[in-house]
Amino acid sequence: MDTQQGNKEIVLAERPSGEPTSSTFRINDIKMPELKDNQVLLKSLYVSVDPGMRGFMDEGEDDARGQKFDLNKPITSRTVAQVIKSNHDNFPAGTIIHGRLAWQKYQSIAPENLEKVDPDIAPISTAVSILGVTGLAAYFGMLRIGKPQDEETVVVSGAAGAVGSVAVQIATLRGCRVIGIAGSDEKIDYLEQDLGINRGINYKTTDDMEQAISEACPEGVDVFFDNVGGEMFDAVFANINKNARIVICGQIAEYNKLDPPKGPRPQHDLIKYSARMEGFVVFDFEDEFDEAKKQLGKWYNTGELKYRENLLKGFEHLPEAFIGLFSGDNIGKQMVKVAEPDLN
Ligand SMILES: NC(=O)c1ccc[n+]([C@@H]2O[C@H](COP(=O)([O-])OP(=O)(O)OC[C@H]3O[C@@H](n4cnc5c(N)ncnc54)[C@H](OP(=O)(O)O)[C@@H]3O)[C@@H](O)[C@H]2O)c1
């Protein structure tokens, strides 16, 4: 077991004002943790970075899930790790788990809130990608709130990212005409060629997004799955149909704004089109996670659900991976591979 190398952690060094930068983070050398009764010693393998973590870096009240980061304390995020020593009967050495863990190469923890990962279902990294929070957000947002019907038109923003790339595929599986918006030609090729959507729009090379959506959706938009917000929201919203469903999954265009613009007020059009706009947090559906993971795993195993991971290698690349989310560096799920699992 590889415990001889030094341990490291990454802490929140300062609260970002606007965009996060390298000085938002500090990397510290720390001791290998002791292993107490009923604890397990974990080695981090795959660490997820998520745009929503940006909000946890701001000052303010903890939300209901207690997710704010403290200054000079380790950042936390969804992580796949391996038990390398154990004082807990249910989590013997060698077990692969996932959970919300500290940005530390090694940590000891009581495992009650950890979930075991079954490597026979899919590669273990998928526990924080298609079978993790991002896959689940796409699943519940699209199926429970968007409710796409056969031959309807579905538009997804942030379509080549972790959530978006699953959302477009679920809409395709439901028999819809799917339009994806993303920020590079490479992403548009990925969406059209690899994921088989009907049409991609590169918003960075399109002058009039409202017009582009209108041309791509001649019959109007029935479901809009929004990961971005801001002016992109306005452009798609201007094309909605009667009884449209607008799924507010994320608003990444707003996360770094110190004073987010208020924008047009949609209420009048929601009335006019009998449309429904609904936000959600994936944990609203926590009781149904197991069932959803089974379905996502099944689609993955039949080849109906493809995924791509944007892997940076090495613990010290975590800040860069997080910052890159806001400049669109990733296709698919952004994560950092910290270490290989030990083979027993
Ligand atoms: N409601 C929930 O429970 C829930 C759960 C998970 C995630 N989310 C939200 O879902 C969204 C997607 O998350 P993810 O993990 O899948 O991230 P992601 O899409 O994999 O990564 C972020 C992507 O957003 C795009 N982007 C960044 N800044 C932008 C801007 N100013 N305008 C337009 N696009 C921008 C970039 O792609 P381009 O190259 O296309 O610009 C970037 O690659 C986020 O808003 C996240 O907060 C919500």
Coordinates of C-alpha atoms and ligand atoms in Angstrom, one line a residue:
M1 CA 0.0 0.0 0.0
D2 CA 1.3 3.4 -1.1
T3 CA 1.4 5.5 2.1
Q4 CA 5.1 6.4 2.1
Q5 CA 4.7 9.5 -0.1
G6 CA 3.9 12.8 1.6
N7 CA 0.4 13.9 2.1
K8 CA -1.0 17.2 0.6
E9 CA -4.1 19.3 0.9
I10 CA -5.6 22.2 -1.1
V11 CA -7.4 24.9 1.0
L12 CA -9.4 28.0 0.2
A13 CA -6.8 30.7 0.6
E14 CA -9.0 33.7 -0.2
R15 CA -12.6 34.2 -1.3
P16 CA -12.7 35.0 -5.0
S17 CA -14.0 38.4 -6.1
G18 CA -15.4 37.5 -9.6
E19 CA -13.5 34.8 -11.4
P20 CA -11.5 32.3 -9.3
T21 CA -7.8 32.5 -9.8
S22 CA -4.7 30.5 -8.7
S23 CA -4.5 32.7 -5.6
T24 CA -8.0 31.4 -4.5
F25 CA -6.2 28.2 -3.5
R26 CA -3.2 27.2 -1.5
I27 CA -1.5 23.8 -1.5
N28 CA -0.1 22.6 1.8
D29 CA 2.2 19.7 2.8
I30 CA 0.5 17.9 5.7
K31 CA 1.1 14.8 7.8
M32 CA -0.3 11.4 7.0
P33 CA -3.5 11.1 9.1
E34 CA -3.9 8.8 12.1
L35 CA -6.4 6.1 11.8
K36 CA -8.9 6.1 14.8
D37 CA -11.5 3.4 15.8
N38 CA -14.2 2.8 13.2
Q39 CA -12.3 5.0 10.7
V40 CA -10.9 4.2 7.2
L41 CA -7.8 5.6 5.7
L42 CA -8.6 6.8 2.1
K43 CA -6.4 7.5 -0.9
S44 CA -8.1 9.9 -3.4
L45 CA -8.3 8.5 -6.9
Y46 CA -10.6 10.8 -9.0
V47 CA -11.7 14.2 -7.8
S48 CA -14.6 16.0 -9.4
V49 CA -14.7 19.8 -9.9
D50 CA -18.1 21.3 -10.3
P51 CA -19.2 24.9 -11.3
G52 CA -21.6 25.0 -8.3
M53 CA -18.6 24.9 -5.9
R54 CA -18.1 28.6 -6.9
G55 CA -21.0 29.6 -4.8
F56 CA -19.6 27.7 -1.8
M57 CA -16.5 30.0 -1.9
D58 CA -18.5 33.1 -1.2
E59 CA -19.1 34.5 2.3
G60 CA -22.5 34.0 3.7
E61 CA -24.9 31.6 5.3
D62 CA -24.6 27.9 4.8
D63 CA -27.4 26.5 2.7
A64 CA -29.5 23.6 3.9
R65 CA -26.8 21.1 2.9
G66 CA -24.0 23.1 4.7
Q67 CA -21.8 23.5 1.7
K68 CA -19.9 26.8 2.3
F69 CA -16.1 26.5 2.3
D70 CA -14.2 27.9 5.3
L71 CA -11.1 30.0 4.7
N72 CA -7.8 28.0 5.2
K73 CA -9.7 24.7 5.3
P74 CA -9.6 22.1 2.6
I75 CA -12.0 22.4 -0.3
T76 CA -14.4 19.5 -0.6
S77 CA -16.0 17.8 -3.6
R78 CA -17.3 14.5 -4.9
T79 CA -14.4 12.1 -5.0
V80 CA -13.7 8.4 -5.8
A81 CA -11.2 7.0 -3.3
Q82 CA -9.8 3.6 -2.1
V83 CA -9.7 2.3 1.5
I84 CA -6.1 1.6 2.1
K85 CA -6.3 0.8 5.8
S86 CA -9.4 0.1 7.8
N87 CA -10.7 0.0 11.3
H88 CA -14.2 -0.6 10.1
D89 CA -15.6 -4.1 9.3
N90 CA -17.9 -2.9 6.5
F91 CA -15.2 -1.1 4.5
P92 CA -12.1 -3.4 4.3
A93 CA -8.9 -2.3 2.7
G94 CA -9.2 -2.3 -1.1
T95 CA -12.8 -1.1 -1.1
I96 CA -13.5 1.6 -3.7
I97 CA -15.9 4.3 -2.3
H98 CA -17.2 7.7 -3.3
G99 CA -18.5 10.6 -1.3
R100 CA -17.9 14.3 -0.6
L101 CA -14.3 14.3 0.6
A102 CA -11.6 16.9 1.4
W103 CA -9.1 17.9 -1.2
Q104 CA -6.4 15.8 0.5
K105 CA -4.4 13.0 -1.1
Y106 CA -5.0 10.9 2.0
Q107 CA -7.6 11.3 4.8
S108 CA -9.1 9.3 7.6
I109 CA -12.8 9.4 8.1
A110 CA -15.7 7.5 9.6
P111 CA -17.3 5.9 6.5
E112 CA -21.0 6.3 7.4
N113 CA -21.7 8.8 4.6
L114 CA -19.6 7.0 2.0
E115 CA -21.0 4.8 -0.8
K116 CA -19.3 1.7 -2.2
V117 CA -18.6 1.7 -5.9
D118 CA -19.2 -1.4 -7.9
P119 CA -16.4 -1.7 -10.5
D120 CA -18.4 -4.3 -12.4
I121 CA -21.1 -1.8 -13.5
A122 CA -18.9 0.8 -15.1
P123 CA -15.4 2.2 -14.7
I124 CA -15.0 3.6 -11.1
S125 CA -14.6 7.2 -12.2
T126 CA -18.2 7.2 -13.5
A127 CA -19.3 7.4 -9.8
V128 CA -18.6 11.1 -10.1
S129 CA -19.6 11.5 -13.8
I130 CA -22.5 9.7 -15.6
L131 CA -23.5 7.7 -12.5
G132 CA -22.8 10.6 -10.1
V133 CA -24.4 14.0 -9.4
T134 CA -24.0 15.3 -13.0
G135 CA -25.6 12.3 -14.6
L136 CA -28.3 12.4 -12.1
A137 CA -29.0 16.1 -12.6
A138 CA -29.4 15.5 -16.3
Y139 CA -31.6 12.5 -15.6
F140 CA -34.1 14.1 -13.2
G141 CA -34.0 17.5 -14.7
M142 CA -34.8 16.2 -18.2
L143 CA -37.2 13.4 -17.3
R144 CA -39.0 14.8 -14.3
I145 CA -39.1 18.5 -15.1
G146 CA -38.6 18.7 -18.9
K147 CA -40.7 15.6 -19.6
P148 CA -39.7 15.4 -23.3
Q149 CA -42.2 13.7 -25.6
D150 CA -41.6 12.0 -28.9
E151 CA -40.8 14.4 -31.7
E152 CA -40.7 17.5 -29.5
T153 CA -37.8 20.0 -29.9
V154 CA -35.4 20.1 -27.0
V155 CA -32.7 22.7 -26.5
V156 CA -29.8 22.2 -24.1
S157 CA -27.3 25.0 -23.2
G158 CA -23.8 24.0 -21.9
A159 CA -24.5 20.9 -24.0
A160 CA -21.0 19.5 -24.3
G161 CA -20.3 19.6 -20.5
A162 CA -20.9 16.9 -17.9
V163 CA -24.6 17.5 -17.3
G164 CA -25.4 18.8 -20.8
S165 CA -23.9 15.8 -22.6
V166 CA -26.1 13.4 -20.7
A167 CA -29.1 15.6 -21.0
V168 CA -28.9 15.7 -24.8
Q169 CA -28.6 11.9 -25.0
I170 CA -31.6 11.3 -22.7
A171 CA -33.7 13.7 -24.9
T172 CA -32.5 11.8 -28.0
L173 CA -33.5 8.5 -26.4
R174 CA -37.0 10.0 -25.8
G175 CA -37.3 10.5 -29.6
C176 CA -36.8 14.3 -29.6
R177 CA -35.2 16.6 -32.0
V178 CA -32.2 17.9 -30.0
I179 CA -30.3 21.2 -30.4
G180 CA -27.2 21.7 -28.3
I181 CA -25.5 25.0 -27.6
A182 CA -21.7 25.0 -26.8
G183 CA -18.6 27.2 -27.0
S184 CA -16.3 25.7 -29.6
D185 CA -16.4 23.9 -33.0
E186 CA -14.8 20.9 -31.4
K187 CA -17.6 20.7 -28.9
I188 CA -20.2 21.0 -31.7
D189 CA -18.5 18.2 -33.7
Y190 CA -18.6 16.0 -30.5
L191 CA -22.3 16.7 -30.0
E192 CA -23.3 16.1 -33.6
Q193 CA -20.9 13.3 -34.6
D194 CA -20.4 11.3 -31.4
L195 CA -23.6 12.0 -29.5
G196 CA -25.8 12.2 -32.5
I197 CA -27.8 15.4 -31.7
N198 CA -29.6 17.0 -34.6
R199 CA -27.9 20.3 -34.6
G200 CA -25.2 22.2 -32.6
I201 CA -24.8 26.0 -32.3
N202 CA -21.5 27.5 -31.3
Y203 CA -22.6 30.6 -29.4
K204 CA -19.1 32.1 -29.5
T205 CA -19.2 32.4 -33.3
T206 CA -22.9 33.3 -33.6
D207 CA -23.9 37.0 -33.6
D208 CA -27.6 36.6 -33.2
M209 CA -28.5 33.7 -30.9
E210 CA -32.2 34.3 -30.9
Q211 CA -32.2 34.1 -34.7
A212 CA -29.9 31.0 -34.7
I213 CA -32.3 29.2 -32.3
S214 CA -35.3 30.2 -34.5
E215 CA -33.6 28.8 -37.6
A216 CA -32.5 25.6 -35.8
C217 CA -36.0 25.1 -34.2
P218 CA -38.5 25.9 -37.0
E219 CA -41.3 24.4 -34.9
G220 CA -40.3 26.3 -31.7
V221 CA -38.8 25.0 -28.4
D222 CA -40.8 22.6 -26.3
V223 CA -38.2 21.8 -23.7
F224 CA -35.3 24.1 -22.7
F225 CA -32.7 22.6 -20.3
D226 CA -30.7 25.5 -19.2
N227 CA -27.2 25.2 -17.7
V228 CA -26.0 28.7 -18.5
G229 CA -28.6 31.5 -18.0
G230 CA -27.9 35.2 -18.8
E231 CA -28.4 36.3 -22.4
M232 CA -28.4 32.7 -23.7
F233 CA -31.5 32.1 -21.7
D234 CA -33.2 35.1 -23.2
A235 CA -32.4 34.0 -26.8
V236 CA -33.8 30.5 -26.3
F237 CA -36.8 31.7 -24.2
A238 CA -37.8 34.0 -27.1
N239 CA -38.5 30.8 -29.1
I240 CA -40.6 28.8 -26.7
N241 CA -43.8 27.0 -27.7
K242 CA -47.2 26.7 -26.0
N243 CA -46.8 24.5 -22.9
A244 CA -43.0 24.7 -23.0
R245 CA -41.1 23.3 -20.0
I246 CA -38.0 25.3 -19.0
V247 CA -35.6 23.4 -16.7
I248 CA -33.3 25.6 -14.7
C249 CA -30.4 23.3 -13.9
G250 CA -27.5 25.9 -13.7
Q251 CA -26.6 29.5 -14.4
I252 CA -22.9 29.3 -14.9
A253 CA -22.8 32.6 -16.9
E254 CA -23.8 34.4 -13.6
Y255 CA -21.7 32.6 -11.0
N256 CA -18.7 35.0 -11.2
K257 CA -20.7 38.2 -11.6
L258 CA -20.5 40.5 -8.7
D259 CA -23.7 42.2 -9.7
P260 CA -25.7 39.8 -11.9
P261 CA -27.9 41.7 -14.4
K262 CA -31.6 41.4 -13.7
G263 CA -32.6 40.7 -17.4
P264 CA -36.1 40.6 -18.9
R265 CA -38.9 39.5 -16.7
P266 CA -40.4 36.2 -18.1
Q267 CA -43.7 36.1 -16.2
H268 CA -45.8 37.6 -19.0
D269 CA -44.6 35.1 -21.6
L270 CA -45.0 32.2 -19.1
I271 CA -48.7 33.2 -19.0
K272 CA -49.0 33.7 -22.7
Y273 CA -47.5 30.3 -23.6
S274 CA -48.9 28.4 -20.6
A275 CA -45.2 27.6 -20.0
R276 CA -43.6 26.2 -16.9
M277 CA -40.2 27.2 -15.6
E278 CA -38.8 25.2 -12.7
G279 CA -35.5 25.1 -10.9
F280 CA -34.2 22.1 -9.0
V281 CA -31.3 20.7 -6.9
V282 CA -30.5 17.1 -7.8
F283 CA -30.8 16.1 -4.1
D284 CA -34.5 16.9 -4.3
F285 CA -34.6 13.4 -5.9
E286 CA -32.2 11.7 -3.5
D287 CA -34.7 8.9 -2.6
E288 CA -34.7 7.8 -6.2
F289 CA -31.0 7.9 -6.9
D290 CA -30.5 4.1 -6.8
E291 CA -33.2 3.6 -9.4
A292 CA -31.9 6.3 -11.7
K293 CA -28.3 5.0 -11.4
K294 CA -29.6 1.6 -12.5
Q295 CA -31.2 3.1 -15.6
L296 CA -28.1 5.2 -16.4
G297 CA -25.9 2.2 -15.9
K298 CA -28.1 0.1 -18.2
W299 CA -28.0 2.8 -20.9
Y300 CA -24.2 2.9 -20.5
N301 CA -23.9 -0.9 -20.8
T302 CA -26.1 -1.1 -23.9
G303 CA -24.1 1.7 -25.6
E304 CA -27.0 4.1 -25.6
L305 CA -25.3 6.5 -23.2
K306 CA -21.8 7.6 -24.1
Y307 CA -19.6 9.7 -21.9
R308 CA -16.3 11.5 -22.0
E309 CA -14.1 12.6 -19.1
N310 CA -11.8 15.5 -19.3
L311 CA -9.0 14.3 -17.0
L312 CA -6.1 16.3 -15.7
K313 CA -3.5 14.1 -14.0
G314 CA -2.0 15.1 -10.6
F315 CA -3.5 16.4 -7.4
E316 CA -1.9 19.8 -7.8
H317 CA -3.9 20.4 -11.0
L318 CA -7.2 20.7 -9.0
P319 CA -7.3 24.5 -9.0
E320 CA -6.5 24.7 -12.7
A321 CA -9.3 22.1 -13.5
F322 CA -11.8 24.1 -11.5
I323 CA -10.8 27.5 -13.0
G324 CA -11.0 25.9 -16.5
L325 CA -14.7 25.2 -16.1
F326 CA -15.4 29.0 -16.5
S327 CA -13.4 29.3 -19.7
G328 CA -14.9 26.1 -21.3
D329 CA -11.7 24.0 -21.2
N330 CA -13.7 20.7 -20.8
I331 CA -15.6 18.4 -23.0
G332 CA -17.6 16.1 -20.8
K333 CA -17.0 15.7 -17.1
Q334 CA -14.0 17.6 -15.7
M335 CA -12.1 15.8 -13.1
V336 CA -8.6 15.2 -11.8
K337 CA -7.0 11.8 -11.6
V338 CA -4.9 11.8 -8.4
A339 CA -3.7 8.2 -8.3
E340 CA -4.3 4.7 -9.6
P341 CA -6.1 2.2 -7.3
D342 CA -4.0 -0.4 -5.6
L343 CA -4.6 -3.9 -6.8
N344 CA -5.1 -6.4 -4.0
Ligands
LIG1 N1 -29.3 21.7 -10.3 C1 -28.4 20.8 -9.9 O1 -28.6 20.0 -9.0 C2 -27.1 20.8 -10.6 C3 -26.2 19.7 -10.5 C4 -25.0 19.7 -11.2 C5 -24.7 20.8 -12.0 N2 -25.5 21.8 -12.1 C6 -25.2 23.0 -12.9 O2 -25.3 22.5 -14.2 C7 -24.4 23.3 -15.0 C8 -23.4 22.4 -15.8 O3 -22.6 21.8 -14.8 P1 -21.4 20.7 -15.3 O4 -20.9 20.1 -14.1 O5 -22.0 19.9 -16.3 O6 -20.4 21.7 -15.9 P2 -19.8 21.7 -17.4 O7 -20.9 22.0 -18.3 O8 -19.1 20.4 -17.6 O9 -18.7 22.8 -17.4 C9 -18.9 24.1 -17.5 C10 -19.1 24.5 -19.0 O10 -20.0 25.7 -18.9 C11 -19.7 26.5 -20.1 N3 -19.5 27.9 -19.6 C12 -18.7 28.4 -18.7 N4 -18.9 29.7 -18.6 C13 -19.8 30.1 -19.4 C14 -20.5 31.3 -19.8 N5 -20.2 32.5 -19.2 N6 -21.5 31.3 -20.7 C15 -21.8 30.1 -21.3 N7 -21.2 28.9 -21.1 C16 -20.3 28.9 -20.1 C17 -18.4 26.0 -20.6 O11 -18.6 25.4 -21.9 P3 -18.7 26.2 -23.3 O12 -17.4 26.0 -24.0 O13 -19.9 25.6 -23.9 O14 -18.9 27.6 -22.9 C18 -17.9 25.0 -19.6 O15 -17.2 23.9 -20.2 C19 -23.7 24.3 -14.1 O16 -24.4 25.5 -14.2 C20 -23.9 23.6 -12.7 O17 -23.9 24.5 -11.7 C21 -26.7 21.8 -11.4

